[in-house]
Coordinates of N, CA and C in Angstrom, one line a residue:
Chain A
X1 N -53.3 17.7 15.1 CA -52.3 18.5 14.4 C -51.2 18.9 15.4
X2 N -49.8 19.2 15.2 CA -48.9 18.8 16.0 C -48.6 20.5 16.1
X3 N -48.6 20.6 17.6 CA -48.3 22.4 17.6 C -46.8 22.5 18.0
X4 N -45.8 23.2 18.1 CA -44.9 23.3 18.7 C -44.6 25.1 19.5
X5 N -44.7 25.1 20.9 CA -44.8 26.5 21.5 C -43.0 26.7 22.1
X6 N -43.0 28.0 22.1 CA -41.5 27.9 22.7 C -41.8 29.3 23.7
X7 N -41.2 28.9 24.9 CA -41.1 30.0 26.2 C -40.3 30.1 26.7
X8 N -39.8 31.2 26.8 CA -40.1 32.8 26.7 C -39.8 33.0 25.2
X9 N -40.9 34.2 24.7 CA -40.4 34.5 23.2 C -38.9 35.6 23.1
X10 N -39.2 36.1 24.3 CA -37.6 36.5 24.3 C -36.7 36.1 25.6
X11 N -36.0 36.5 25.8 CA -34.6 36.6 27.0 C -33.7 37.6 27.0
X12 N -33.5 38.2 27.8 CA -32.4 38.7 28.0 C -31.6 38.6 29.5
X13 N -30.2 38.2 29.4 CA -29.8 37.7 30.7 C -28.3 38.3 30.1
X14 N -27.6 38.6 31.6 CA -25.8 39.3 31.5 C -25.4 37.9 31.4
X15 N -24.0 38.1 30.7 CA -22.8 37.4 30.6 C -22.8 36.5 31.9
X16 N -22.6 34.9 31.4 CA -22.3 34.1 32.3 C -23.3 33.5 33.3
X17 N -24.6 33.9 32.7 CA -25.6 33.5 33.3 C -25.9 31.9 32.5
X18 N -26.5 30.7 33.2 CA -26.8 29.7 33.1 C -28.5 29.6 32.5
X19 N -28.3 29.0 31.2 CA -30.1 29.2 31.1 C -30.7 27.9 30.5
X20 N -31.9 28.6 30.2 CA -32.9 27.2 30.3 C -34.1 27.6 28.9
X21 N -33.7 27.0 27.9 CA -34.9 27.7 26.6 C -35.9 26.0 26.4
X22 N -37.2 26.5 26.5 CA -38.2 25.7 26.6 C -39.1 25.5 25.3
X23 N -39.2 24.4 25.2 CA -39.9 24.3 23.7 C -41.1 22.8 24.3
X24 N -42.1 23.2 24.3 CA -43.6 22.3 24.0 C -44.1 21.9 22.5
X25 N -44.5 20.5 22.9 CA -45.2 19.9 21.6 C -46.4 19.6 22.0
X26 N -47.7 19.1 21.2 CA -48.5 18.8 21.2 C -49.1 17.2 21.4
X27 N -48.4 16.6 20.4 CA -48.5 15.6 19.9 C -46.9 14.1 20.5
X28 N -46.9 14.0 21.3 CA -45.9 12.9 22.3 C -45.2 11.7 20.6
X29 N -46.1 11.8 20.2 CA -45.6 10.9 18.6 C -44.7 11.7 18.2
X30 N -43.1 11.7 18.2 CA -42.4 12.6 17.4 C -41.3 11.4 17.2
X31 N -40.6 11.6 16.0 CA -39.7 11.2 15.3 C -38.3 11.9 15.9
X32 N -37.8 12.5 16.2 CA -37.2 13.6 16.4 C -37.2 15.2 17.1
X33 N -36.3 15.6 17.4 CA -36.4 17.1 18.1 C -35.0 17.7 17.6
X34 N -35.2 18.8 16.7 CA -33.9 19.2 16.2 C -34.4 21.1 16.9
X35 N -33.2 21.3 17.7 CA -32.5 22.6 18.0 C -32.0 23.6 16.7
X36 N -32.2 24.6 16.6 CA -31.7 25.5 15.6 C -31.2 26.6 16.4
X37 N -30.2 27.6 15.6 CA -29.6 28.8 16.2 C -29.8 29.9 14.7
X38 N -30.6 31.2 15.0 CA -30.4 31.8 13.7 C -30.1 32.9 14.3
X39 N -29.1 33.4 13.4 CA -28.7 34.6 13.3 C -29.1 35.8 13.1
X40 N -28.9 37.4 13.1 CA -29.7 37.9 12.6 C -29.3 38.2 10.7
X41 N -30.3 37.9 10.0 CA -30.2 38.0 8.5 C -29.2 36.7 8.4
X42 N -29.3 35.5 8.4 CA -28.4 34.4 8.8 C -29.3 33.3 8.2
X43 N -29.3 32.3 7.7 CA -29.9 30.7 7.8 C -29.8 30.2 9.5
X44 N -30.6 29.4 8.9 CA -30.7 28.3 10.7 C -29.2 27.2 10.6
X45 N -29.1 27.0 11.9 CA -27.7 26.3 12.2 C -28.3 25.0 12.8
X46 N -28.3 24.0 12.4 CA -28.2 23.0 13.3 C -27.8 23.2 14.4
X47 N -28.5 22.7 16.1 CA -27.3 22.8 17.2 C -27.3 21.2 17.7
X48 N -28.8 20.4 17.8 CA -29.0 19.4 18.4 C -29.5 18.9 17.7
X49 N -29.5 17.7 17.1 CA -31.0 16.7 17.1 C -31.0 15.2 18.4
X50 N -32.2 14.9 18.6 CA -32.7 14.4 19.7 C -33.6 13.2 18.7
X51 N -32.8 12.3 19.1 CA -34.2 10.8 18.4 C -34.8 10.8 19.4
X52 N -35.8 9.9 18.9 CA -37.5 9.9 19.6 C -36.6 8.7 20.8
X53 N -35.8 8.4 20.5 CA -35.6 7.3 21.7 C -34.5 7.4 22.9
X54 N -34.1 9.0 22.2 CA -32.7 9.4 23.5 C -33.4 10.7 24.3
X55 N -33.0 10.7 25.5 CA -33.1 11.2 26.4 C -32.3 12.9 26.6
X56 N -31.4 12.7 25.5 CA -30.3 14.0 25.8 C -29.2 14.4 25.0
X57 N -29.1 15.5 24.5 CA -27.8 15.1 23.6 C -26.8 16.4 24.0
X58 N -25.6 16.7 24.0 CA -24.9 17.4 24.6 C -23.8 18.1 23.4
X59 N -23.3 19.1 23.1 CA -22.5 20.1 22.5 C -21.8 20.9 22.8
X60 N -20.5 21.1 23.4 CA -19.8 21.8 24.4 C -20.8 22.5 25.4
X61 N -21.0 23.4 25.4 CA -22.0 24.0 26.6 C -23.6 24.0 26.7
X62 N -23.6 23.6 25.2 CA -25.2 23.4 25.2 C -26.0 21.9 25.4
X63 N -26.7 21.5 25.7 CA -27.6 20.3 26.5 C -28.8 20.5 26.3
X64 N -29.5 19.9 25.4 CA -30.7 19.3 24.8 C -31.3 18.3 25.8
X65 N -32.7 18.5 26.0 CA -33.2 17.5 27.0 C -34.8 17.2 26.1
X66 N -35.4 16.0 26.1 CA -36.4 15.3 25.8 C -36.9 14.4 26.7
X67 N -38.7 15.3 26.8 CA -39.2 14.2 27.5 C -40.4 14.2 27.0
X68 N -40.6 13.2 25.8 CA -41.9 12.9 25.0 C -43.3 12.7 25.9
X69 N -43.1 12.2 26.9 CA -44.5 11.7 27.2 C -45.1 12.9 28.1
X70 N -44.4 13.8 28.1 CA -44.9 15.3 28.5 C -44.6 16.3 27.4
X71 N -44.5 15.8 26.0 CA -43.8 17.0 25.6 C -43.1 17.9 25.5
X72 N -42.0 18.2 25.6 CA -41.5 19.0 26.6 C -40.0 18.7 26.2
X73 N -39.1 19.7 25.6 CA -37.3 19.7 25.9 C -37.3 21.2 25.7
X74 N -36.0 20.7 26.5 CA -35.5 22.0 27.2 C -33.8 21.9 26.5
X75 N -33.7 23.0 26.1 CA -31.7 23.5 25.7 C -31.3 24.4 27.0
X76 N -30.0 23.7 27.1 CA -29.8 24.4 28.3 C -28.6 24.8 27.9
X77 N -28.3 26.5 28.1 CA -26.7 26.9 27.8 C -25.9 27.0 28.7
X78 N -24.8 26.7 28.9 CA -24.0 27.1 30.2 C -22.9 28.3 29.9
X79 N -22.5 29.2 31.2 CA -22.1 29.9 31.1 C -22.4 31.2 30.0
X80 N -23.2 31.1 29.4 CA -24.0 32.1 28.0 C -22.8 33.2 27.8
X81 N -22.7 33.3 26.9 CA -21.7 35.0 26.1 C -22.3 35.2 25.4
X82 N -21.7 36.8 25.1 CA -22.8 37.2 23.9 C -22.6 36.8 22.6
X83 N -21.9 35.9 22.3 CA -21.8 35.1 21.3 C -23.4 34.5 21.1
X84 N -23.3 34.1 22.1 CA -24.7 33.1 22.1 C -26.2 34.1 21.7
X85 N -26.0 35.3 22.0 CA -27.5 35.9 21.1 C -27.8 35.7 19.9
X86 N -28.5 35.5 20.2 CA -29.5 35.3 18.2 C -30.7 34.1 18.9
X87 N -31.5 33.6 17.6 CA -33.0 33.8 18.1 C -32.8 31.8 17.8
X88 N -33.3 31.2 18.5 CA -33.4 29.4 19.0 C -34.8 29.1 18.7
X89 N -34.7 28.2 17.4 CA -35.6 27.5 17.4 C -35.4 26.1 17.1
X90 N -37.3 25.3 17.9 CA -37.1 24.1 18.4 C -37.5 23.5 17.3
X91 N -37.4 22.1 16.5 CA -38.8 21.4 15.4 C -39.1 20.3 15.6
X92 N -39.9 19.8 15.7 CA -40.7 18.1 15.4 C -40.8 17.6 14.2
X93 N -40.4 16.4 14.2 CA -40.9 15.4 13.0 C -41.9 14.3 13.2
X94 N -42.3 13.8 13.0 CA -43.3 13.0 12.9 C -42.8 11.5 12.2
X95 N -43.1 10.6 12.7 CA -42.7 9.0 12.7 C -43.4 8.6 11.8
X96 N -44.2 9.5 11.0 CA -45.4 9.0 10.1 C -45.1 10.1 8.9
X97 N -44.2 10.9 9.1 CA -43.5 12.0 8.0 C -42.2 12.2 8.7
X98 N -41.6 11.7 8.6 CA -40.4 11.7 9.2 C -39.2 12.8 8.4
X99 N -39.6 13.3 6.9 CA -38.9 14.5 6.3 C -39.2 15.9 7.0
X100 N -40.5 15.9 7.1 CA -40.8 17.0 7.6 C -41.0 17.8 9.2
X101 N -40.8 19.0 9.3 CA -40.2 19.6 10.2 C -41.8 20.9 10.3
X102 N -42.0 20.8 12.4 CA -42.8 21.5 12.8 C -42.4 22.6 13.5
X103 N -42.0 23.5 13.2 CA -41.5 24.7 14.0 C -42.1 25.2 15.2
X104 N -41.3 25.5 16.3 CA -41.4 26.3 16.7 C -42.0 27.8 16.4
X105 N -42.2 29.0 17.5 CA -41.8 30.3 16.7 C -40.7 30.7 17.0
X106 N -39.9 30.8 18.2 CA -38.4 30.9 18.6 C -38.6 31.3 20.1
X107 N -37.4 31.7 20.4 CA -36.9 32.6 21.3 C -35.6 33.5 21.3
X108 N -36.2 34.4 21.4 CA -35.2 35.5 21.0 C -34.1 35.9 21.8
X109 N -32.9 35.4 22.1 CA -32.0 35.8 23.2 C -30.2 36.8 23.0
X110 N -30.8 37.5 24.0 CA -29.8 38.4 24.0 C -29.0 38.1 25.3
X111 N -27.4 38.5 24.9 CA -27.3 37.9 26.1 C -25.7 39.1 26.4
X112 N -26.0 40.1 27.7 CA -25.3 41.3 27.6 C -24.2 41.0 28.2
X113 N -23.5 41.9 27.6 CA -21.6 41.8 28.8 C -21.8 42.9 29.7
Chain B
X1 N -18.1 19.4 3.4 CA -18.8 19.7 2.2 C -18.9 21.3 2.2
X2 N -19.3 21.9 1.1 CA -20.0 23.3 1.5 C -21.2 24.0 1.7
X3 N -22.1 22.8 2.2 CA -23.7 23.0 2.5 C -24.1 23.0 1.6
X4 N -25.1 23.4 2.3 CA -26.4 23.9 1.0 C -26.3 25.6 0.1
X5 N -26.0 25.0 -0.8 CA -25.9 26.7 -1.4 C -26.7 27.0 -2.5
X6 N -27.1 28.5 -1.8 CA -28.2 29.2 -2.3 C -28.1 30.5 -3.5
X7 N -28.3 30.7 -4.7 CA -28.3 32.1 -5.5 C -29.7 32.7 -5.7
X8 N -29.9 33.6 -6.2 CA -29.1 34.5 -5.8 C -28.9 34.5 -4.3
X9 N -27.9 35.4 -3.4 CA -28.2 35.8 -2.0 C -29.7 37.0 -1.9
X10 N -29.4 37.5 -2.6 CA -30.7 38.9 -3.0 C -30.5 38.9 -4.4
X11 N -32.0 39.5 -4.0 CA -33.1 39.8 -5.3 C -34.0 40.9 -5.1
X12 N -33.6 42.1 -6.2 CA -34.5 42.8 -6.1 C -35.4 42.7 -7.5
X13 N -36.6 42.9 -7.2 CA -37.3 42.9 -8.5 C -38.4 43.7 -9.0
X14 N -39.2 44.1 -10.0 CA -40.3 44.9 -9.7 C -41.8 43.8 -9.7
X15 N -42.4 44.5 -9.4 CA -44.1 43.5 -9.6 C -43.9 43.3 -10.8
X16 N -44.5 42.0 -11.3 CA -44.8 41.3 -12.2 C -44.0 40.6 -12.9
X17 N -42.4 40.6 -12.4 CA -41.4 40.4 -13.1 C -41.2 38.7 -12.6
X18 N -40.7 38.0 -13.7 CA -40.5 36.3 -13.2 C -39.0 36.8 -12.1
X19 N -39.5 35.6 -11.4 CA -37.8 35.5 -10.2 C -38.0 33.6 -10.1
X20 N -36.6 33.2 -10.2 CA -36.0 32.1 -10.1 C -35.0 32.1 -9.2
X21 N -35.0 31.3 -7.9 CA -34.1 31.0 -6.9 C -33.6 29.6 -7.0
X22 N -32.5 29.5 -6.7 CA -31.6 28.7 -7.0 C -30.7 27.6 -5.7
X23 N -31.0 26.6 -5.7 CA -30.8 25.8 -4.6 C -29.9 24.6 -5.1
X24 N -28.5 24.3 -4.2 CA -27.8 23.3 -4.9 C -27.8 22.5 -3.2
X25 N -28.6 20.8 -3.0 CA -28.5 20.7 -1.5 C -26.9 19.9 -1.2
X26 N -27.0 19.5 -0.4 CA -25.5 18.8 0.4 C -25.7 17.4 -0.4
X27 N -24.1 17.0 -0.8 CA -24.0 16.3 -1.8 C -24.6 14.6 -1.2
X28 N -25.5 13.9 -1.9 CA -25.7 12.8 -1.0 C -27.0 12.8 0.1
X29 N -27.7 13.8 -0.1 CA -28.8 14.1 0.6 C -29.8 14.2 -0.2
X30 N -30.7 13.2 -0.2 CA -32.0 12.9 -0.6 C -33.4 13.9 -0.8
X31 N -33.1 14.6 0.5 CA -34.7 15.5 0.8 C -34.2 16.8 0.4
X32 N -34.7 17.5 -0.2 CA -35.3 19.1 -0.2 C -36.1 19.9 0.0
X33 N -36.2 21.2 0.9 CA -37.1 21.8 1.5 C -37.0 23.7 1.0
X34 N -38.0 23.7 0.5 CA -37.9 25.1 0.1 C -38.9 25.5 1.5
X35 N -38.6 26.8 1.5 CA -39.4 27.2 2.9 C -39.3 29.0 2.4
X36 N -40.4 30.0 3.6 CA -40.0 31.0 3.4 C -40.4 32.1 4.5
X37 N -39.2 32.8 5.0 CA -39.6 33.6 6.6 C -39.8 34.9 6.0
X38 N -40.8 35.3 6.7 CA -41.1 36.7 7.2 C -41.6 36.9 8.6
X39 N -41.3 37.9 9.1 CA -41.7 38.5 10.6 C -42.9 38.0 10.7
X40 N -44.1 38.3 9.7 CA -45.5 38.2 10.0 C -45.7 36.9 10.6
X41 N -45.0 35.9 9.6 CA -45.4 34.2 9.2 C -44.7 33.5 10.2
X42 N -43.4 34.2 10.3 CA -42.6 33.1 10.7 C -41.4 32.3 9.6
X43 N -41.3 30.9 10.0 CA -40.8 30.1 8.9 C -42.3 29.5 8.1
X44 N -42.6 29.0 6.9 CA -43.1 28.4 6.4 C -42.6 27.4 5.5
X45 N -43.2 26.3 5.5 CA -42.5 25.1 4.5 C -43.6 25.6 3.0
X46 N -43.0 25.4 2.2 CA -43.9 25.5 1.1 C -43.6 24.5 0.0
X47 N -42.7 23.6 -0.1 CA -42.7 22.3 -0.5 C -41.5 21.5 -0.4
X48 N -41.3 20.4 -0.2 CA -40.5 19.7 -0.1 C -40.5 18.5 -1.1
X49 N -39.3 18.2 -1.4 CA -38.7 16.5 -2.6 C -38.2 15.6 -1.9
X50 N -38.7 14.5 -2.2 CA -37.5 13.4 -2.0 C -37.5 12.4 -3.0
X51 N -35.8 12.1 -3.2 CA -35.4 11.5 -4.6 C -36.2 12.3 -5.7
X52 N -35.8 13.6 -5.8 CA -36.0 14.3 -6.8 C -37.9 14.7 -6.7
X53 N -38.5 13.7 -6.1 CA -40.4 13.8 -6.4 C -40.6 14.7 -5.5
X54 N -41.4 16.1 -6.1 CA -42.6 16.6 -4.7 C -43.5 15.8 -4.0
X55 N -43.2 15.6 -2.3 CA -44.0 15.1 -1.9 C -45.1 15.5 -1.0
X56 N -45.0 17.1 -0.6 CA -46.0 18.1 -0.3 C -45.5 19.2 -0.2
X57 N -46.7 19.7 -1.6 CA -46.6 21.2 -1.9 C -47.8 22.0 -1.1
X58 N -48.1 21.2 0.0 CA -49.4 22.3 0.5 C -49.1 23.5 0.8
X59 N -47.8 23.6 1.3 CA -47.6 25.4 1.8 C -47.6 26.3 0.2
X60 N -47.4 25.8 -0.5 CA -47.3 26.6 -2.2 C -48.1 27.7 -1.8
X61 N -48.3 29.3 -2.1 CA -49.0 30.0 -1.6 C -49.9 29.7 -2.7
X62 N -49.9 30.0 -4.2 CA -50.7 30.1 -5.3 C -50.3 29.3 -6.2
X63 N -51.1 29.5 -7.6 CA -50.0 29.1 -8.7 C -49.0 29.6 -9.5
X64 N -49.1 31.2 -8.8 CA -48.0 31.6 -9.2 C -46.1 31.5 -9.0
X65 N -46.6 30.0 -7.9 CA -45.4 29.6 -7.2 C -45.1 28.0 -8.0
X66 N -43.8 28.0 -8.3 CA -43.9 26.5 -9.0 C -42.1 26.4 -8.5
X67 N -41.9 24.9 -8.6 CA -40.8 24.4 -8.1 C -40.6 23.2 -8.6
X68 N -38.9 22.9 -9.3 CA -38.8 21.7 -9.8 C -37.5 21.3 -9.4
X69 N -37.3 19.7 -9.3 CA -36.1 19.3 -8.7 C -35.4 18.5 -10.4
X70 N -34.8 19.2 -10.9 CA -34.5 17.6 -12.5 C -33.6 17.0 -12.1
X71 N -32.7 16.7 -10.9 CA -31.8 16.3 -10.7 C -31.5 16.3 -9.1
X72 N -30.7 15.3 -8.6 CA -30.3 15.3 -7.2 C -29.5 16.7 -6.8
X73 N -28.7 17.7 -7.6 CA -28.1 18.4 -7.0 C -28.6 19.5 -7.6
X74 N -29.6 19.9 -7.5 CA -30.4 21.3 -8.4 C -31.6 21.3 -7.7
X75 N -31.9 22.0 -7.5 CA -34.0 22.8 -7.4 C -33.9 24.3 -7.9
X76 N -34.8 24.7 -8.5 CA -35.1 26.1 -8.4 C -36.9 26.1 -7.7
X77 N -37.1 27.4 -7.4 CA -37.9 28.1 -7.1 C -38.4 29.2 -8.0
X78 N -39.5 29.3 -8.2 CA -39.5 30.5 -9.3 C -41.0 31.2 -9.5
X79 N -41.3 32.1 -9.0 CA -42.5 33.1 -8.8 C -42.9 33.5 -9.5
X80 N -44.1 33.4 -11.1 CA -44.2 34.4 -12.0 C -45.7 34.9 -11.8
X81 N -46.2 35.7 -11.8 CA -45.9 37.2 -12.0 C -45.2 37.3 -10.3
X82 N -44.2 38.0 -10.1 CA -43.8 38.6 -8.6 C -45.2 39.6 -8.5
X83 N -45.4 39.6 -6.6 CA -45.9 40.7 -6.2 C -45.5 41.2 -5.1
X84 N -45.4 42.5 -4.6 CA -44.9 42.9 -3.5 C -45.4 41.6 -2.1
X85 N -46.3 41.6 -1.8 CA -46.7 40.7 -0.9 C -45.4 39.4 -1.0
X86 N -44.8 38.7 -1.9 CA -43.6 37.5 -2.1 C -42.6 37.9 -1.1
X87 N -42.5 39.4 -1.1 CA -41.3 39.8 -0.2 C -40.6 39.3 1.0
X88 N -39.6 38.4 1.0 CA -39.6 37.3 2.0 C -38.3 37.2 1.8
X89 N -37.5 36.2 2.9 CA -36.3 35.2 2.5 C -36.8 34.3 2.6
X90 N -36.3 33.7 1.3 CA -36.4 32.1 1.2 C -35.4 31.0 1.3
X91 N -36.0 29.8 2.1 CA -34.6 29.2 2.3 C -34.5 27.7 1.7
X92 N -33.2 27.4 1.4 CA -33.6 25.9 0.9 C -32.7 25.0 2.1
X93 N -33.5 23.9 1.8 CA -32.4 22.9 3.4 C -32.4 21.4 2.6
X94 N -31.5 20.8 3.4 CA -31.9 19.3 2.4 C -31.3 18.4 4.0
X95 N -31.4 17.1 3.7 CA -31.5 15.8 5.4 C -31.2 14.8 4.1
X96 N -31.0 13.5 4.8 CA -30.9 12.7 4.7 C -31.5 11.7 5.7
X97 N -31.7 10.1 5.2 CA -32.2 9.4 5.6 C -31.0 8.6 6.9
X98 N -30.3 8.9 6.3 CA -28.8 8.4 6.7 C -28.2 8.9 8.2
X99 N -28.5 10.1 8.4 CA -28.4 11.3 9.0 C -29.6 12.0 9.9
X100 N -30.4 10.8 10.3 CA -31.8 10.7 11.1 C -32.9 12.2 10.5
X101 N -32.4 12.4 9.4 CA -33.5 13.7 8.5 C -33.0 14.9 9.7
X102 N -32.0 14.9 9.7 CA -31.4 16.2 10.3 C -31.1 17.5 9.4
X103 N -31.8 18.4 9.3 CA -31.9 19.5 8.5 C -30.9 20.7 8.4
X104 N -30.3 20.7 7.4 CA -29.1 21.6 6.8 C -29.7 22.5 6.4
X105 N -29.7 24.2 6.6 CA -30.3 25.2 5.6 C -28.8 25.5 5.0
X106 N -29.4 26.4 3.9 CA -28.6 27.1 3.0 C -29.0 28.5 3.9
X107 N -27.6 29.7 3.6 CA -28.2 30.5 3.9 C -29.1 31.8 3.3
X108 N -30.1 31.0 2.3 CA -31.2 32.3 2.3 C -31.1 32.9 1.1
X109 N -32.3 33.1 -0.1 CA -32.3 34.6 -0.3 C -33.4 35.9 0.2
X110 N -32.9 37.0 -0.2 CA -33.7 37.6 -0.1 C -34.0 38.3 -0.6
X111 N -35.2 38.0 -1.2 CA -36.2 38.5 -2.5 C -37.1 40.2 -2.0
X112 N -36.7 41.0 -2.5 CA -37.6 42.4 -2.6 C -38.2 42.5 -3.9
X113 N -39.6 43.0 -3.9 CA -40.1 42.8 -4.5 C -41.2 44.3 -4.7
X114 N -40.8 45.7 -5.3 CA -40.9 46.9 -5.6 C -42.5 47.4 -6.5

């Protein structure tokens, strides 16, 4: 059964710091890796999605990284503002359910001026 | 497009009263996903369609939970009897096949339930 863990459950880092949000799978079989951004009292935002066959995908300052055979991507923000607080979550799909989506629990980031 | 849009935004209601939520997904998108967060839980999927069929309802909490798609641009969600415990936002999202099943939410209702 396919887990998805995300570290650190929170953050908090000043204005203009460079960071690094980590998200683990269980299961190296994934279809996909889609990035989310929620707001507080908000829906989830699309930020990334990652096919099972790309290595990276890029969004003005944010950078999605995938590496299946460890499980393992990382979003990386650059320059962070406090725009960028609110809580990031990671999900998996499965090549054998390829609709459906494994959550993360998040990471919560604040990010101070 | 205008997403995925959701009615009510909130809902208040008392125990035992029916509640129907309302989900219209992104025009041309095949899948539907009802889901529903609370602090405790998290996000939870509780069923999803494609081309209008439920294709797993295992998150459904009970039977007091039912959900129908009659059409590509419609779902509802709809609780009868409500009980305080439902108290949640629920969210609907829809992907396409087209669009590597990249998931769109709507944003949300949120159901109180007195």
């Amino acid at each position: 059964k396919q887990e998805v863990t995300q570290i650190p459950a929170a953050l908090s880092v000043p204005e203009g710091e460079n960071l690094v949000l980590n998200c683990s799978f269980t299961d190296s079989a994934i279809y996909n890796l889609q990035w989310f951004r929620q707001d507080p009292g908000k829906g989830l935002t699309s930020l990334l999605l990652i096919q099972s066959s790309q290595r990276e995908q890029t969004s003005g300052r944010l950078n999605a990284s995938l590496d299946k055979s460890s499980g393992r991507s990382t979003l990386y923000i650059a320059a962070s503002q406090p725009g960028d607080s609110a809580t990031y979550l990671c999900a998996v799909s499965s090549p054998y359910n390829t609709d459906k989506l494994i959550f993360g629990t998040g990471t919560r980031l604040q990010v101070f001026p | 497009d205008a997403g995925v849009i959701q009615s009510p935004r909130h809902e208040v209601t008392e125990m035992g009263q029916e509640v129907t939520l309302r989900c219209k997904p992104i025009s041309g998108h095949n899948s539907l996903f009802w889901y529903r967060q609370t602090m405790m839980r998290g996000l939870e999927l509780l069923i999803y369609f494609n081309n209008n069929v439920p294709i797993d309802d295992s998150g459904m909490p009970e039977d007091r939970f039912s959900a129908k798609m009659p059409n590509a641009s419609f779902s509802t969600l709809k609780i009868q009897p409500s009980e305080p415990r439902d108290s949640a936002v629920y969210f609907c999202a829809s992907s396409s096949a087209g669009s590597y099943y990249e998931q769109y939410f709507g944003p949300g209702t949120r159901l109180t339930v007195t």
